[in-house]
Short mmCIF file of C-alpha atoms in Angstrom, two decimals:
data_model
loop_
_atom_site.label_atom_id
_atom_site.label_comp_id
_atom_site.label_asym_id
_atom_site.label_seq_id
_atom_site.Cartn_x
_atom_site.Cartn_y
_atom_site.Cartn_z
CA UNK A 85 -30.76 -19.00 -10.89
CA UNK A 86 -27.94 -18.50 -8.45
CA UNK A 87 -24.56 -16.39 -8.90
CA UNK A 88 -23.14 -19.97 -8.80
CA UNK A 89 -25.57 -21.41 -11.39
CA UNK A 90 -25.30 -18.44 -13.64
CA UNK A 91 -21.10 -18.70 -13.70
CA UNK A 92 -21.62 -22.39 -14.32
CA UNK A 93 -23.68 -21.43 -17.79
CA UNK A 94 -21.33 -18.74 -18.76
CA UNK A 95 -18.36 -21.01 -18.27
CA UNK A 96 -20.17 -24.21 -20.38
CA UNK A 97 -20.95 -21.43 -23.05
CA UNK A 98 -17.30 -19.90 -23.01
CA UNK A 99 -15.82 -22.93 -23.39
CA UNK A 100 -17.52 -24.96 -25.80
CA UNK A 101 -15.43 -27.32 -28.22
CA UNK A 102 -12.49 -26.20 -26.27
CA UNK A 103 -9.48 -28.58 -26.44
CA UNK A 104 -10.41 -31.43 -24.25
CA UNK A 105 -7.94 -31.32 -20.80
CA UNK A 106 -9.19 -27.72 -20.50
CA UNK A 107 -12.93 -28.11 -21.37
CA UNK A 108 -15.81 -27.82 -19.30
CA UNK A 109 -15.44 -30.77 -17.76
CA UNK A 110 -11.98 -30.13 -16.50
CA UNK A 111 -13.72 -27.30 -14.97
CA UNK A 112 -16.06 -29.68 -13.37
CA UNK A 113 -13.38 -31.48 -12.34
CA UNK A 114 -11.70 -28.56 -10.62
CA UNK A 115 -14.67 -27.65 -8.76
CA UNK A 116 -15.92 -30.89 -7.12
CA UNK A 117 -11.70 -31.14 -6.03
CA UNK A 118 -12.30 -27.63 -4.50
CA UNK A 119 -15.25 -28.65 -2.59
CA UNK A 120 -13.60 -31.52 -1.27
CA UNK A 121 -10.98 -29.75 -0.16
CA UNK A 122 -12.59 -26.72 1.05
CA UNK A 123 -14.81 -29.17 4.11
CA UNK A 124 -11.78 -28.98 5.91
CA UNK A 125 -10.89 -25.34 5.49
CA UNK A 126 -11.95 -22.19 7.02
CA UNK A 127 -12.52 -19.93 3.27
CA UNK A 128 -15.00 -18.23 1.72
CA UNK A 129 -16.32 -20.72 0.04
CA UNK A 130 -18.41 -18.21 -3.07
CA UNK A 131 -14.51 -17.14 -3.74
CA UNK A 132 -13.72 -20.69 -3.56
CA UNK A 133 -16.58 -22.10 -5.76
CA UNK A 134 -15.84 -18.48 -8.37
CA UNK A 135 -12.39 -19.16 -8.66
CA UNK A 136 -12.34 -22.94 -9.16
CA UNK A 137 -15.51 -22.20 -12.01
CA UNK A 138 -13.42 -19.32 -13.64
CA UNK A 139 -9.76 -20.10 -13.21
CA UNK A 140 -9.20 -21.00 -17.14
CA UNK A 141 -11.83 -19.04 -18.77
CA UNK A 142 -9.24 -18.20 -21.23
CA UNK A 143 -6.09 -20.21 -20.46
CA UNK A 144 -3.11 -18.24 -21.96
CA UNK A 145 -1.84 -21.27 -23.84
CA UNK A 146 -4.62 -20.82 -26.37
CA UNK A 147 -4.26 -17.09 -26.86
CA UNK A 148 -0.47 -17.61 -28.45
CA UNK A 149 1.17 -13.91 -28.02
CA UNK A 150 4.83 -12.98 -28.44
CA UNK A 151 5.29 -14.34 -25.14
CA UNK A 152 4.20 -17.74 -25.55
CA UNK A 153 0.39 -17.00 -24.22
CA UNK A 154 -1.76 -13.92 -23.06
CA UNK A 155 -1.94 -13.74 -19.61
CA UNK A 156 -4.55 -11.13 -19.19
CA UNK A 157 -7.46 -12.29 -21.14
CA UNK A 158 -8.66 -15.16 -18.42
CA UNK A 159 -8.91 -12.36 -15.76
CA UNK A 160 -10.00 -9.59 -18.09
CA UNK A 161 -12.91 -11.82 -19.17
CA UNK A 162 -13.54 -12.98 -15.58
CA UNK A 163 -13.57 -9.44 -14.43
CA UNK A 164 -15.88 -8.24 -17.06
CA UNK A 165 -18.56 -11.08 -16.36
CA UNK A 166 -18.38 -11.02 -12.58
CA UNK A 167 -18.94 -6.95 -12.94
CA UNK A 168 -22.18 -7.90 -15.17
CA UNK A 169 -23.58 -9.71 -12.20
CA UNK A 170 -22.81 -6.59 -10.01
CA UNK A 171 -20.65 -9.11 -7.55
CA UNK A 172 -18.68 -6.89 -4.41
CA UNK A 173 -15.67 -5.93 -5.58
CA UNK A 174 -13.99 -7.52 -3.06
CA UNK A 175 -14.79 -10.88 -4.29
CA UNK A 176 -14.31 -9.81 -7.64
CA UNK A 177 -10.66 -8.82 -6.81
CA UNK A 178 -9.80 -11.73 -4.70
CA UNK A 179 -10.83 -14.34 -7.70
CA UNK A 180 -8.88 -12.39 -10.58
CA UNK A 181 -5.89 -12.50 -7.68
CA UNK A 182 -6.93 -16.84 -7.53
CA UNK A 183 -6.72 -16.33 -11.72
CA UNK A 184 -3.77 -14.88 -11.90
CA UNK A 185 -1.78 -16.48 -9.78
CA UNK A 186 -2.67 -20.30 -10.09
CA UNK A 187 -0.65 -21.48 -12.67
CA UNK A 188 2.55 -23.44 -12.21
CA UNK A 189 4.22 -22.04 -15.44
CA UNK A 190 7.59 -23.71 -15.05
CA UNK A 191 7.92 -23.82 -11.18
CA UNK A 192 9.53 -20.56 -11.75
CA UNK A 193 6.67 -17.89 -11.13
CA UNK A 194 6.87 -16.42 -8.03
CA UNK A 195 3.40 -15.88 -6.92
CA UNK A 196 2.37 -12.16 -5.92
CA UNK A 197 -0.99 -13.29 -4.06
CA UNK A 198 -1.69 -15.50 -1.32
CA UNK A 199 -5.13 -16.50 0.30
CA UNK A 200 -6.57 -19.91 1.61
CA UNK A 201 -8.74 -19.38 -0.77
CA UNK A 202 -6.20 -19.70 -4.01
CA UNK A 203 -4.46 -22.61 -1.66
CA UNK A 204 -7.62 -24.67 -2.31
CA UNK A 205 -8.20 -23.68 -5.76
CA UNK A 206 -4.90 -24.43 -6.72
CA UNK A 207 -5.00 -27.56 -5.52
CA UNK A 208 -7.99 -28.45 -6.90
CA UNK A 209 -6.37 -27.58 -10.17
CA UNK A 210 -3.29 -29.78 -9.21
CA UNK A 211 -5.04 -32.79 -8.97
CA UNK A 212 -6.66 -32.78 -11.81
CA UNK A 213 -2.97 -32.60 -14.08
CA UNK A 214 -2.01 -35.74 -11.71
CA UNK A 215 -3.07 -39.53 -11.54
CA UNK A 216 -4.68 -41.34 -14.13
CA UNK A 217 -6.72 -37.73 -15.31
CA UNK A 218 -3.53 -35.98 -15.54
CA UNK A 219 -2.23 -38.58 -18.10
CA UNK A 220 -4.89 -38.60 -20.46
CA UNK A 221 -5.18 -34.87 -20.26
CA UNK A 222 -1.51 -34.81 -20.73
CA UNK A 223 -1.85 -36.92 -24.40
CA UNK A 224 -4.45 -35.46 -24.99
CA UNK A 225 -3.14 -31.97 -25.16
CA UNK A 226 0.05 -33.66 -26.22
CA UNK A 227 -1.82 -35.04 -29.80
CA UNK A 228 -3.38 -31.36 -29.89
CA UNK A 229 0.04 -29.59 -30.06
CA UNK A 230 0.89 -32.97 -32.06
CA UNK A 231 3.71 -33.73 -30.22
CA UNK A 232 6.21 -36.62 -30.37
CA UNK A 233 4.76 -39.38 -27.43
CA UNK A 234 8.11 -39.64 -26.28
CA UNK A 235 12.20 -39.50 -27.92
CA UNK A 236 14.52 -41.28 -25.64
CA UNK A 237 16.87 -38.16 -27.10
CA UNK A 238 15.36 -35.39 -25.34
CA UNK A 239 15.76 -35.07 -22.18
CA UNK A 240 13.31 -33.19 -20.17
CA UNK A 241 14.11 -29.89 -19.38
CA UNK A 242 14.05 -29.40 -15.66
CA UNK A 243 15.27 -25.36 -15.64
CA UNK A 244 13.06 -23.71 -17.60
CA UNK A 245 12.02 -19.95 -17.37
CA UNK A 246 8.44 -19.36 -17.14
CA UNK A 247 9.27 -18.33 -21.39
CA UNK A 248 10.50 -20.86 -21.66
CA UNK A 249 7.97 -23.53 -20.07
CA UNK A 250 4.97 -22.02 -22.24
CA UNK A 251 6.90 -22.01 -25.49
CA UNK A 252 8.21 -25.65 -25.20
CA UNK A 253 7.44 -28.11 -27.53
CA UNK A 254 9.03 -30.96 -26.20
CA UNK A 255 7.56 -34.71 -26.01
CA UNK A 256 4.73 -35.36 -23.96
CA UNK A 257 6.41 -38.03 -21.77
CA UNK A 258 8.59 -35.20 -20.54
CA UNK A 259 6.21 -32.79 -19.33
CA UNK A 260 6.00 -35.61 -16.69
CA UNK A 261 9.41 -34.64 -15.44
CA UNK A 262 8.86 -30.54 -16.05
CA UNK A 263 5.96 -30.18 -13.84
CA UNK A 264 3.29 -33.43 -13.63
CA UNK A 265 5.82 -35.34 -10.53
CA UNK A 266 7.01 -32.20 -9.07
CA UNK A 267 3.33 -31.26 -7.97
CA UNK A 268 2.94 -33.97 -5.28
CA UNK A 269 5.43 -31.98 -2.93
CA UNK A 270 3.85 -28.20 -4.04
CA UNK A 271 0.57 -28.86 -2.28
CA UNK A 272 -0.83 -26.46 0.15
CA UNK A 273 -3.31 -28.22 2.04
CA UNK A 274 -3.34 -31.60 4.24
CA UNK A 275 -6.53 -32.86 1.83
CA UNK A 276 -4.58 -32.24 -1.23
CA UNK A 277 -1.32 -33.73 -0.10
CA UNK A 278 -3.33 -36.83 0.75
CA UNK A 279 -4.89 -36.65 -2.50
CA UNK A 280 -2.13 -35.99 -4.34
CA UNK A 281 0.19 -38.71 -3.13
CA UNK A 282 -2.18 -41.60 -4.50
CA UNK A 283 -2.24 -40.00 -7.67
CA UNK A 284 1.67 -39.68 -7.76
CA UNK A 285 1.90 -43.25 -6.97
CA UNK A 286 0.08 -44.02 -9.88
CA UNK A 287 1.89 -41.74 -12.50
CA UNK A 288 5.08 -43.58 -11.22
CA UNK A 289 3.85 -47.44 -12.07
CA UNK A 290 2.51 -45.77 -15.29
CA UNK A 291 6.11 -44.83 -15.86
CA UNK A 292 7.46 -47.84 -15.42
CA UNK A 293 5.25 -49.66 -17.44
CA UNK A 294 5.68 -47.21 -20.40
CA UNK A 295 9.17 -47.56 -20.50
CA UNK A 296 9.39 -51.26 -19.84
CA UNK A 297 6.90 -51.67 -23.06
CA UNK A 298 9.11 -49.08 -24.87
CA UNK A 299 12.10 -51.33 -24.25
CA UNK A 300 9.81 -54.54 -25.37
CA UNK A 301 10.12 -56.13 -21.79
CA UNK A 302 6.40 -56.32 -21.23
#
C-alpha cells in the first residue's frame, strides 16, 4: 500500500459513523475537487492529495470546548499519524499549516499560512459546502444540531466573530447568508471560481423556490 492508500484507510477508520456532511465521503468529495483543481496548478500534489484526505480528521465542531470547538485536535491527530508513517517533516508541516488554516469560521479568521497548495485544498473544501451538495449537507447538519429549517424572525447574522460563528445556533436557512453565498467570490483559483459560480447559481433558484413555497406561491 501507498502513503496515499494508507491515509485513505486511516481516514475511513477515523471517521466512521461520523455525522454525515463531514463523513468519509465528504472527504471523498474533497479529494476528487482537489484533483480537479490541482491539473491546472503547479503544487505538490502528495501535500495536495494529504491535506485534502486529512483536512477534518477531527473537525472542531464536534470536539465542543469552552470556545465553541477544539481547534488543535484535527492537526494534533494529523501530525501524530503522518509521524507514524515517518513522512519528511516538511510535508508534515505544510499539511497541519493546510489544517489549520482552511476553515472559513465566520469570514473573520485571518489566515496565518499561505501556499498553492492550501489554495487548492481550500477550494476543494468550498465546493463541496456549495450547490446542490452544500444544501443537503447544510440540513443535514442542520437536523443534527436540530435546528429550526428556517424563522422568518431571525435574521441571519452577517458580523459574526469567529466565537461567535462556531457557537451559533441559528436556523439552517441562514447559514446560507453567514457563509454558503459568500464563498463564490472567496475562491482562489480560476478552476474553482468556474466551479463555484454554477453551484452559486443553483443555491440562488433553490432560494427562491424555498421561499416562494414558504409563502404558498408554488
Amino acid at each position: 500500500m501507498t502513503l496515499i492508500d494508507r491515509t485513505i484507510a486511516f481516514v475511513k477508520e477515523k471517521l466512521d459513523k461520523a455525522e454525515g456532511g463531514h463523513d468519509w465521503f465528504h472527504i471523498e468529495r474533497v479529494y476528487k475537487n482537489a484533483m480537479v483543481i490541482a491539473q491546472q496548478e503547479e503544487c505538490d500534489l502528495t501535500v495536495v492529495k494529504l491535506g485534502a484526505l486529512l483536512h477534518d480528521i477531527a473537525d472542531s465542531k464536534f470536539h465542543p470546548d469552552a470556545s465553541g470547538g477544539d481547534e488543535t485536535i484535527g492537526p494534533k491527530t494529523a501530525r501524530l499519524f503522518l509521524e507514524s508513517e515517518n513522512v519528511d517533516k516538511e510535508i508534515i508541516n505544510h499539511v497541519i499549516n493546510i489544517i489549520e488554516n482552511i476553515s472559513f469560521k465566520g469570514g473573520n479568521f485571518g489566515q496565518h499560512f499561505s501556499s498553492k497548495e492550501l489554495e487548492i485544498v481550500q477550494d476543494a473544501d468550498r465546493l463541496d459546502a456549495i450547490g446542490a451538495i452544500g444544501i443537503a449537507r447544510t440540513f443535514n447538519y442542520g437536523g443534527f444540531k436540530n435546528r429550526a429549517i428556517y424563522n422568518p424572525a431571525i435574521a441571519p447574522n452577517l458580523n459574526m466573530s469567529k466565537e461567535e460563528y462556531k457557537k451559533s445556533e441559528s436556523p439552517t436557512l441562514n447559514h446560507f447568508y453567514e457563509k454558503l453565498l459568500l464563498l463564490k467570490d472567496k475562491m482562489n483559483t480560476e478552476t474553482g471560481k468556474k466551479i463555484a459560480q454554477e453551484r452559486h447559481q443553483f443555491m440562488e433558484t433553490f432560494l427562491s423556490q424555498f421561499y416562494a413555497e414558504w409563502e404558498g406561491e408554488k
